[in-house]
PDB file of C-alpha atoms in Angstrom:
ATOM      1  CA  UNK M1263     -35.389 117.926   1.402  1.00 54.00           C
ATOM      2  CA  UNK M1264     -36.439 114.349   2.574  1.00 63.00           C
ATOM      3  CA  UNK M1265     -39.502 113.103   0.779  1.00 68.00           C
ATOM      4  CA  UNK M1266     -41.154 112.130   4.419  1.00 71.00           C
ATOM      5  CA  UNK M1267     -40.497 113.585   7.790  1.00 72.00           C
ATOM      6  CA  UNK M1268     -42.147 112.571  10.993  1.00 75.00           C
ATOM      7  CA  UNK M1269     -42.198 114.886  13.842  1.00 76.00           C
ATOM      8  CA  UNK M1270     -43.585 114.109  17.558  1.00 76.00           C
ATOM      9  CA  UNK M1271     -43.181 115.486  20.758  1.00 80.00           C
ATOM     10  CA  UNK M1272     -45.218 112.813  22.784  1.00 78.00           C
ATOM     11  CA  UNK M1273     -42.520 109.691  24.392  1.00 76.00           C
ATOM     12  CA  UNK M1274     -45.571 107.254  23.705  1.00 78.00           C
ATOM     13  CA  UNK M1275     -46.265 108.333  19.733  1.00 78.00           C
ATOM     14  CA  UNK M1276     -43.833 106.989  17.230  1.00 77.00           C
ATOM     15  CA  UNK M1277     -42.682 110.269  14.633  1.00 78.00           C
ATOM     16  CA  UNK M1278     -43.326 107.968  11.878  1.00 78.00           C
ATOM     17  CA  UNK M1279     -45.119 104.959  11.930  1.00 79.00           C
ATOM     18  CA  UNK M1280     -46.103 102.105   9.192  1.00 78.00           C
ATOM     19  CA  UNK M1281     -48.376  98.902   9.242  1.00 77.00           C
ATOM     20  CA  UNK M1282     -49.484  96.520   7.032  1.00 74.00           C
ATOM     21  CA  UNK M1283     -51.689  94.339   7.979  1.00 74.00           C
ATOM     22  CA  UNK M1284     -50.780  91.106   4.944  1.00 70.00           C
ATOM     23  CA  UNK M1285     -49.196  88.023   6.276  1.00 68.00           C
ATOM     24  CA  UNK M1286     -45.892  88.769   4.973  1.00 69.00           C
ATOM     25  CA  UNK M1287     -46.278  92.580   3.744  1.00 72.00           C
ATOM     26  CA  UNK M1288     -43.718  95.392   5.128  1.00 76.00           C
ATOM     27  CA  UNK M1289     -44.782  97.978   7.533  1.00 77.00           C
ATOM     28  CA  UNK M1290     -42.211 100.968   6.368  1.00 78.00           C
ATOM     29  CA  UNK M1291     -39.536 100.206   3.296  1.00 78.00           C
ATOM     30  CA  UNK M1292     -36.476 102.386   2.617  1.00 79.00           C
ATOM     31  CA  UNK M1293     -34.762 102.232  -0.588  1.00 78.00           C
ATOM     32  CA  UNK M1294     -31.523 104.174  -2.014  1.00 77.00           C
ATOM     33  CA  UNK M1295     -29.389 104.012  -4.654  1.00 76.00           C
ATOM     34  CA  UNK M1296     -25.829 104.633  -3.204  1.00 76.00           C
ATOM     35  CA  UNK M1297     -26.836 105.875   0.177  1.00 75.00           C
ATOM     36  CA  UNK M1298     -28.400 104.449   3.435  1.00 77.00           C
ATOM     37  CA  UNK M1299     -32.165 102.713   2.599  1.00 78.00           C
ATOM     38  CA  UNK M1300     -33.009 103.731   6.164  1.00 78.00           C
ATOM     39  CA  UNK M1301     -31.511 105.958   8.672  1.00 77.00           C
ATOM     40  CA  UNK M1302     -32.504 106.652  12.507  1.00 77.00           C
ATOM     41  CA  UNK M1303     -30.188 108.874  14.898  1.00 75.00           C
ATOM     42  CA  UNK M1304     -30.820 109.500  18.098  1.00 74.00           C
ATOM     43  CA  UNK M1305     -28.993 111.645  20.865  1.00 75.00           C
ATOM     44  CA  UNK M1306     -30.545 109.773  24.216  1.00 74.00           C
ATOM     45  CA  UNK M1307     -31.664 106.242  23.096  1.00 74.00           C
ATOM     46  CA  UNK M1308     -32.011 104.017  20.029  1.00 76.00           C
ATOM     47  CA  UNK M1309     -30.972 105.554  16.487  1.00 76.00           C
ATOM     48  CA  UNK M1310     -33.291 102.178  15.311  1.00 76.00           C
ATOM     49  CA  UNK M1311     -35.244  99.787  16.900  1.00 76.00           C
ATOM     50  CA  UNK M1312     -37.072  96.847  15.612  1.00 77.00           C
ATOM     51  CA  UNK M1313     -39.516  94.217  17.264  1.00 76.00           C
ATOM     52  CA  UNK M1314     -40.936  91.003  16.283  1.00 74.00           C
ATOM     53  CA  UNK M1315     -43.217  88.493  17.754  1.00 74.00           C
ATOM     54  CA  UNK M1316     -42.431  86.043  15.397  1.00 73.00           C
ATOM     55  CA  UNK M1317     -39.811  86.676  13.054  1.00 74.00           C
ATOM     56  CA  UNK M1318     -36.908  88.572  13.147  1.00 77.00           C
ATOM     57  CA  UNK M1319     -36.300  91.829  15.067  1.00 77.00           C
ATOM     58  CA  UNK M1320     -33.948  93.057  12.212  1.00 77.00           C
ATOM     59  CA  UNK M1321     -33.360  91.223   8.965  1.00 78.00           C
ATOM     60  CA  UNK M1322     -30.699  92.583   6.698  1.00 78.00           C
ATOM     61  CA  UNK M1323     -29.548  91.679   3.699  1.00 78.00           C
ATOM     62  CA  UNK M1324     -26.730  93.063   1.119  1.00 78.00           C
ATOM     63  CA  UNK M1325     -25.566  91.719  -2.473  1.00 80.00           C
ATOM     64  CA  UNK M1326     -22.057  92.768  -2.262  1.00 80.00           C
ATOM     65  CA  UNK M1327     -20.959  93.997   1.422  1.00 81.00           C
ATOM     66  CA  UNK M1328     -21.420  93.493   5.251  1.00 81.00           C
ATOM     67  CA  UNK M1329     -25.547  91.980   5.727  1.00 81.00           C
ATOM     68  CA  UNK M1330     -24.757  94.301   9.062  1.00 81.00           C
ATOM     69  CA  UNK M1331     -22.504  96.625   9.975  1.00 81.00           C
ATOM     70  CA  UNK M1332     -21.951  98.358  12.970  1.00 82.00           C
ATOM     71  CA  UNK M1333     -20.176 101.467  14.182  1.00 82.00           C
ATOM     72  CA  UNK M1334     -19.637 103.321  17.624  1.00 82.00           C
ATOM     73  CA  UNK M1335     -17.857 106.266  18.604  1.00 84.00           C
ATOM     74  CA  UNK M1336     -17.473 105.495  22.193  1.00 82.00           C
ATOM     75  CA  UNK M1337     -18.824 101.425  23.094  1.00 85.00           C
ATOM     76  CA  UNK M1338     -19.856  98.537  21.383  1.00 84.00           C
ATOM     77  CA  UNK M1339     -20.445  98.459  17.759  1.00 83.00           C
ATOM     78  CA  UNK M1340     -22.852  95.435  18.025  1.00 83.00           C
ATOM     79  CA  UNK M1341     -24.954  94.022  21.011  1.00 85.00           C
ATOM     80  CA  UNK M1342     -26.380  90.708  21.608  1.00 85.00           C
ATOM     81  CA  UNK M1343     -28.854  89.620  24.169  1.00 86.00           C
ATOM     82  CA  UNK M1344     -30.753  86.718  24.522  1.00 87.00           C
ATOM     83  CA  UNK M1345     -33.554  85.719  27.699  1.00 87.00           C
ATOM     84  CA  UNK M1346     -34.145  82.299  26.550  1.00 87.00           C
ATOM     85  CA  UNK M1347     -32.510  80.070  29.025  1.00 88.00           C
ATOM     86  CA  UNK M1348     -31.525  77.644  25.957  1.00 89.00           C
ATOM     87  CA  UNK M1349     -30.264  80.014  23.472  1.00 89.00           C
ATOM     88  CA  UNK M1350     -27.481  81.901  22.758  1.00 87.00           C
ATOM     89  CA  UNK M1351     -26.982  85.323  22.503  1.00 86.00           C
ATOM     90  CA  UNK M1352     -25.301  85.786  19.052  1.00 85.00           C
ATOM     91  CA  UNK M1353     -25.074  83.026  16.645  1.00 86.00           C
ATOM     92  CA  UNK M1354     -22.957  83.141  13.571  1.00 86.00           C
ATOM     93  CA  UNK M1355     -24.113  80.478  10.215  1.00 84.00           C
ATOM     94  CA  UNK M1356     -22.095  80.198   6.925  1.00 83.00           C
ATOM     95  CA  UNK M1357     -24.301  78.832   4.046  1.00 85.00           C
ATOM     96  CA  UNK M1358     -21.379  77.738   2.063  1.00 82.00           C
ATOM     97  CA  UNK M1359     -19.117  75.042   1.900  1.00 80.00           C
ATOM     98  CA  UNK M1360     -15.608  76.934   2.157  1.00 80.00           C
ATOM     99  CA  UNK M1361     -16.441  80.474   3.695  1.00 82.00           C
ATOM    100  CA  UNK M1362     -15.630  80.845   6.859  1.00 87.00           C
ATOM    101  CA  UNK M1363     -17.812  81.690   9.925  1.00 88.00           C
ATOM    102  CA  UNK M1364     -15.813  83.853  11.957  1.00 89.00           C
ATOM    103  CA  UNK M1365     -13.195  86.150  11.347  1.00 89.00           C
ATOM    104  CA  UNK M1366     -11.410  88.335  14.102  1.00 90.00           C
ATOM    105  CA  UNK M1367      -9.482  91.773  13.083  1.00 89.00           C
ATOM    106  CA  UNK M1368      -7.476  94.166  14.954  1.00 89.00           C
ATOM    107  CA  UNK M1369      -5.990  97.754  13.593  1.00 86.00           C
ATOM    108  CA  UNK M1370      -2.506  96.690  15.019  1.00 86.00           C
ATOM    109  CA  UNK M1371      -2.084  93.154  14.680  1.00 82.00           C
ATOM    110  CA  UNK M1372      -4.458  91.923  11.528  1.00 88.00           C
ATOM    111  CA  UNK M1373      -6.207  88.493  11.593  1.00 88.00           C
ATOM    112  CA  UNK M1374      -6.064  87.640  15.486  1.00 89.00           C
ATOM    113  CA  UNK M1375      -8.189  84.615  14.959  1.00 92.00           C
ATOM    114  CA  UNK M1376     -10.638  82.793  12.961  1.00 91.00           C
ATOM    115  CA  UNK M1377     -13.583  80.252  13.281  1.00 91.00           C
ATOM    116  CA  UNK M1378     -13.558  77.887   9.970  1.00 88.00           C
ATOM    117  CA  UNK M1379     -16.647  76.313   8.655  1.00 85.00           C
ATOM    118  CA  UNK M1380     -15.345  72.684   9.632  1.00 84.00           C
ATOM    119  CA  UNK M1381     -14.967  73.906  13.609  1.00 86.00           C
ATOM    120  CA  UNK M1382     -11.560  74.781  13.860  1.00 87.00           C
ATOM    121  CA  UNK M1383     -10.339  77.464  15.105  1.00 90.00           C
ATOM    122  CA  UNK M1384      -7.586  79.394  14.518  1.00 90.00           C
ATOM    123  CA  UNK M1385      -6.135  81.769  17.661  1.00 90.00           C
ATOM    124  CA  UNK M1386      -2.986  83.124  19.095  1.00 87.00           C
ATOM    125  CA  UNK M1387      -3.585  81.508  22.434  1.00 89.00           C
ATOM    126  CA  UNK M1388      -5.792  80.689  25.147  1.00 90.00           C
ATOM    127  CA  UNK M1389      -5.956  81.515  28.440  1.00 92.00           C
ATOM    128  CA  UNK M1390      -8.102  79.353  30.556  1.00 92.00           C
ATOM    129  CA  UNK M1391      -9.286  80.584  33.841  1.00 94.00           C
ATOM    130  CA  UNK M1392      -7.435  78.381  37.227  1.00 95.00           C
ATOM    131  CA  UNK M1393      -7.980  80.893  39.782  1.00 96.00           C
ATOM    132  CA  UNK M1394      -7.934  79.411  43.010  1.00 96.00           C
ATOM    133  CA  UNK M1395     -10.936  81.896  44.323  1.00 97.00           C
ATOM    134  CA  UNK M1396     -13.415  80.295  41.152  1.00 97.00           C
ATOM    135  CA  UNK M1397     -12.725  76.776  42.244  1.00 96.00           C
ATOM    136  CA  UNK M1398     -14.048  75.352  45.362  1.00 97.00           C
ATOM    137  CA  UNK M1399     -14.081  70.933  46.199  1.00 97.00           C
ATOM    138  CA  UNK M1400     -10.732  70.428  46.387  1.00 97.00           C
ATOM    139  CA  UNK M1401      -9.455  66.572  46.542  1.00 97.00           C
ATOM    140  CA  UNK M1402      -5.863  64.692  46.305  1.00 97.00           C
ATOM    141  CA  UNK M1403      -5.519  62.454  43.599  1.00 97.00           C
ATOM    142  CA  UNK M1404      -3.109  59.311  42.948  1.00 98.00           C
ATOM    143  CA  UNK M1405      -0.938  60.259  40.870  1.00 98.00           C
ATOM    144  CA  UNK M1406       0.482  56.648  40.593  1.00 98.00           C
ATOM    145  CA  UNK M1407      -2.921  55.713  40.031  1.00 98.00           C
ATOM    146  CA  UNK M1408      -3.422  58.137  37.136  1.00 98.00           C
ATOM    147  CA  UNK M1409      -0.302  57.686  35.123  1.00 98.00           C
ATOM    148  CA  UNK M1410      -1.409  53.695  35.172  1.00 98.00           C
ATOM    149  CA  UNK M1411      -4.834  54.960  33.816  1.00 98.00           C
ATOM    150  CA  UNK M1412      -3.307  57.123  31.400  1.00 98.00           C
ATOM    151  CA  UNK M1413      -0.708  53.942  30.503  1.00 97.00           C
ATOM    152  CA  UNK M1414      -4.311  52.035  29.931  1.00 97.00           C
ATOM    153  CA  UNK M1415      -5.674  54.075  27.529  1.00 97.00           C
ATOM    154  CA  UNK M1416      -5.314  53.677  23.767  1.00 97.00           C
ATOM    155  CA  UNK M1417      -3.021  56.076  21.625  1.00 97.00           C
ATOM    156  CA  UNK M1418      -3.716  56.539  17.880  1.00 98.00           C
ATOM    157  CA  UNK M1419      -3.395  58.200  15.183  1.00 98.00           C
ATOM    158  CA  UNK M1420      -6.756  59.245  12.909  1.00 98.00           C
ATOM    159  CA  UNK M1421      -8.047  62.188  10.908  1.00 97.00           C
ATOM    160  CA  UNK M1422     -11.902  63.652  10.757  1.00 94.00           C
ATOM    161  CA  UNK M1423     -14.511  62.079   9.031  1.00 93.00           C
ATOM    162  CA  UNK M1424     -14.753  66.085   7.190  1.00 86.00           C
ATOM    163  CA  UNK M1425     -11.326  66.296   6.880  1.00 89.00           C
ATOM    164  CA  UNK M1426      -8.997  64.229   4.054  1.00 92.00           C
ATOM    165  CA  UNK M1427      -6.800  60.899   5.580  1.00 95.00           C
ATOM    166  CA  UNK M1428      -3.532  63.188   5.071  1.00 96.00           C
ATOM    167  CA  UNK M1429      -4.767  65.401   7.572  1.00 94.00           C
ATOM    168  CA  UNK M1430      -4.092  63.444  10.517  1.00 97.00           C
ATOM    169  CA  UNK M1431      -4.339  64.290  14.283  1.00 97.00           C
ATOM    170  CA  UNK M1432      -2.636  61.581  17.685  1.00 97.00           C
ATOM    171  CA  UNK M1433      -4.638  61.228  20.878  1.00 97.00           C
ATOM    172  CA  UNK M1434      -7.090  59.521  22.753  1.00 97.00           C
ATOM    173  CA  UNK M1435     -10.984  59.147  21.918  1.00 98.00           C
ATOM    174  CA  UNK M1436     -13.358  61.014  24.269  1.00 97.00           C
ATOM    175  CA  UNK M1437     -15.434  57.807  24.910  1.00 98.00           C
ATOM    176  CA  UNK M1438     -12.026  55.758  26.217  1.00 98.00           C
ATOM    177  CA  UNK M1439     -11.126  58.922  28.218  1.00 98.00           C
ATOM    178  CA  UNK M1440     -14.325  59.159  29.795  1.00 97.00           C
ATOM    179  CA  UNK M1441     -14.588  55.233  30.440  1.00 97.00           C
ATOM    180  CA  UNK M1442     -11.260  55.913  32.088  1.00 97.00           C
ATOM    181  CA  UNK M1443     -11.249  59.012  34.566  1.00 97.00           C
ATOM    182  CA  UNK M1444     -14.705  59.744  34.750  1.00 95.00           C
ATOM    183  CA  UNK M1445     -14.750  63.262  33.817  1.00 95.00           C
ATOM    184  CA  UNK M1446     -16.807  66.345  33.012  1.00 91.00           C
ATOM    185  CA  UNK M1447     -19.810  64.821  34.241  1.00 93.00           C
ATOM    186  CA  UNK M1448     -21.666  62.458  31.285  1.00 93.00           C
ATOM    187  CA  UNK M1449     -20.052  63.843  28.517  1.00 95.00           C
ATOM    188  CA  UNK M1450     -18.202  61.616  26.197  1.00 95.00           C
ATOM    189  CA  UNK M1451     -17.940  63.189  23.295  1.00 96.00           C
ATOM    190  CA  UNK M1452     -15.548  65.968  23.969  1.00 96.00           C
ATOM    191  CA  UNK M1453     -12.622  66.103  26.054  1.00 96.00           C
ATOM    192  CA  UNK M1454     -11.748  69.757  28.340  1.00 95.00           C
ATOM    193  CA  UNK M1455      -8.453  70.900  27.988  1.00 94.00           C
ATOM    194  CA  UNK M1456      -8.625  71.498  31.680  1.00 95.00           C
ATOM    195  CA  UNK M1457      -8.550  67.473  32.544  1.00 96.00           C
ATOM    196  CA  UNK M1458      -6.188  66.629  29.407  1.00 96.00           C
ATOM    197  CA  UNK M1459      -3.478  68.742  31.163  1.00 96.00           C
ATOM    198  CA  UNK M1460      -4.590  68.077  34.632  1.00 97.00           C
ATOM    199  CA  UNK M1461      -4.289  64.224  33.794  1.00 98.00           C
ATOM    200  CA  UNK M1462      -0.843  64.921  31.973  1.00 98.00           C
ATOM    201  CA  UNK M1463       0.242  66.432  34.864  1.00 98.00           C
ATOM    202  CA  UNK M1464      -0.483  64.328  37.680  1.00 98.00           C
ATOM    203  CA  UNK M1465       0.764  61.546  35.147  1.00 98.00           C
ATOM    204  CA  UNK M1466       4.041  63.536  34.948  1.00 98.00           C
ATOM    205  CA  UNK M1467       4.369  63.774  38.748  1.00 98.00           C
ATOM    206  CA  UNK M1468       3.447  60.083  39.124  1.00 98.00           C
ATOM    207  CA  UNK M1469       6.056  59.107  36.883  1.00 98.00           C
ATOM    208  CA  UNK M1470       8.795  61.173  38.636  1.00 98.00           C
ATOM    209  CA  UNK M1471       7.742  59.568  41.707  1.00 97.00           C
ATOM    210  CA  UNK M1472       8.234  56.041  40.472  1.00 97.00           C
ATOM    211  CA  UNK M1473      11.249  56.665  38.925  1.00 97.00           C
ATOM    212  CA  UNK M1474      12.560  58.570  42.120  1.00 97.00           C
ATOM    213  CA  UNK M1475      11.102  55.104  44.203  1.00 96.00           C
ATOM    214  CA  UNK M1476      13.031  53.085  41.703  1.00 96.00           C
ATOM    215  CA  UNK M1477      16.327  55.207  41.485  1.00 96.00           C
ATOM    216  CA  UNK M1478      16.237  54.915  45.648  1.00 96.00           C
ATOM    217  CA  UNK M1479      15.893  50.909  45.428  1.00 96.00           C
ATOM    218  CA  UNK M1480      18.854  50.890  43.071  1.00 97.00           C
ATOM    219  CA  UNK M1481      20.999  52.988  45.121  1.00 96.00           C
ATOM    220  CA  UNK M1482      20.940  50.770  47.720  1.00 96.00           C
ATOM    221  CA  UNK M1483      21.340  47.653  45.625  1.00 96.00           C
ATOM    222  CA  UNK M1484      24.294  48.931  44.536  1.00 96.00           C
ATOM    223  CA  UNK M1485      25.479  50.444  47.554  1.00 95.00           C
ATOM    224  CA  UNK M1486      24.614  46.974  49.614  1.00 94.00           C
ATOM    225  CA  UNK M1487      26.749  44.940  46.596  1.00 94.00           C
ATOM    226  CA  UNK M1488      29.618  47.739  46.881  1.00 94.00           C
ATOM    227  CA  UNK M1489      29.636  46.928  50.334  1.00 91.00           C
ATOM    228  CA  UNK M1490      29.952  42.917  49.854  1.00 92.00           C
ATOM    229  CA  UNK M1491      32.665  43.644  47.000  1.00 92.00           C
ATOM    230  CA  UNK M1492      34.646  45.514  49.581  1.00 90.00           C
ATOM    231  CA  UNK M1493      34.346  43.074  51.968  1.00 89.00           C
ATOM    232  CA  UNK M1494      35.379  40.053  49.541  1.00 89.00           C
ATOM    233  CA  UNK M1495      38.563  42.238  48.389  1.00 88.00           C
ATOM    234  CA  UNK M1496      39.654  42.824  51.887  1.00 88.00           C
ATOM    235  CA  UNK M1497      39.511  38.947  52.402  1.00 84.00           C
ATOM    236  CA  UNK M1498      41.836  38.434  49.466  1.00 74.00           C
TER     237      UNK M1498
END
């Protein structure tokens, strides 16, 4: 038999309850050996359910496996909500200098992606959303006038300051493509993916229209000299 059991039949009073009333004491403490420390199970609502004012809702901690684990038959396994308009809902933090912070598994396909400590992250794919129904504001661009942009903007090579000089990356800096096409409002210290192809696009099309321009001004160059070559044979 369970050394304490709480029984209530009243919504408003709790079947077991603890309080302490020390600045940093513990209102109820469970404790086992190879089993769970504490266990709640319910059939309508919350098996658990922890509140704070001031520190954590739920703090767990384990020496040798999961801090938190969790398990569901039939929906989510773990929840996060947030109401604070400037924080997120779930935030992950890896106290160590080569643990990851992320990792993603699936029962068919293993490691589908990961989130290293340096910021990378390591996925199959991405697909990012271009619906024409969650855009609105459409405009026509130049895309002569981007591919000269594009031409203007300088092309190196570098690595991270975190990363080793062997481990080098090629593209623009966010601050010279900002300067340059004016982009995702006042940010200059990232660059979307969305504008980077959008840019290498129009830059693509712009090129094939200059070079289409050109190829027509040629043609008829050489067409107009075929012409005069013609006529200077016949003469002969």
């Amino acid at each position: 038999m369970p050394n304490l059991v709480g029984d209530s039949n009243n919504p408003t009073v709790p079947a077991v309850f603890g309080e302490h009333t020390a600045s940093e004491g513990v209102g109820v403490l469970g404790r086992s050996q190879s089993g769970y420390g504490v266990l709640g199970e319910s059939t309508v609502s919350d098996g658990v359910r922890a509140t704070s004012q001031a520190g954590a809702g739920v703090s767990a901690y384990s020496e040798n496996l999961f801090g938190v684990w969790g398990l569901s038959n039939k929906h989510i396994g773990i929840f996060a909500l947030t109401r604070a308009e400037t924080r997120p809902a779930l935030m992950a933090y890896s106290d160590t200098t080569g643990g990851d912070i992320i990792i993603g598994t699936s029962r068919n396909a293993g490691e589908v992606f990961r989130v290293l400590n340096n910021g990378d992250v390591n996925v199959r794919g991405v697909n990012l959303t271009s619906d024409k129904n969650s855009k609105e504001n459409f405009s026509s661009v130049d895309t002569l006038e981007i591919l000269d942009k594009l031409a203007s903007i300088p092309i190196q090579s570098w690595n991270y300051k975190d990363d080793t000089s062997n481990e080098r990356h090629i593209g623009p800096t966010a601050q010279d493509f900002h300067a340059v096409f004016e982009l995702n409002e006042d940010d200059n210290k990232h660059i979307s993916t969305v504008d980077l192809q959008g840019v290498a696009l129009a830059a693509i099309q712009g090129l094939n229209e200059k070079l289409q321009t050109e190829n027509d001004e040629l043609y008829k160059k050489l067409a107009n000299l075929e012409e005069r070559l013609s006529v200077l044979e016949s003469k002969s």
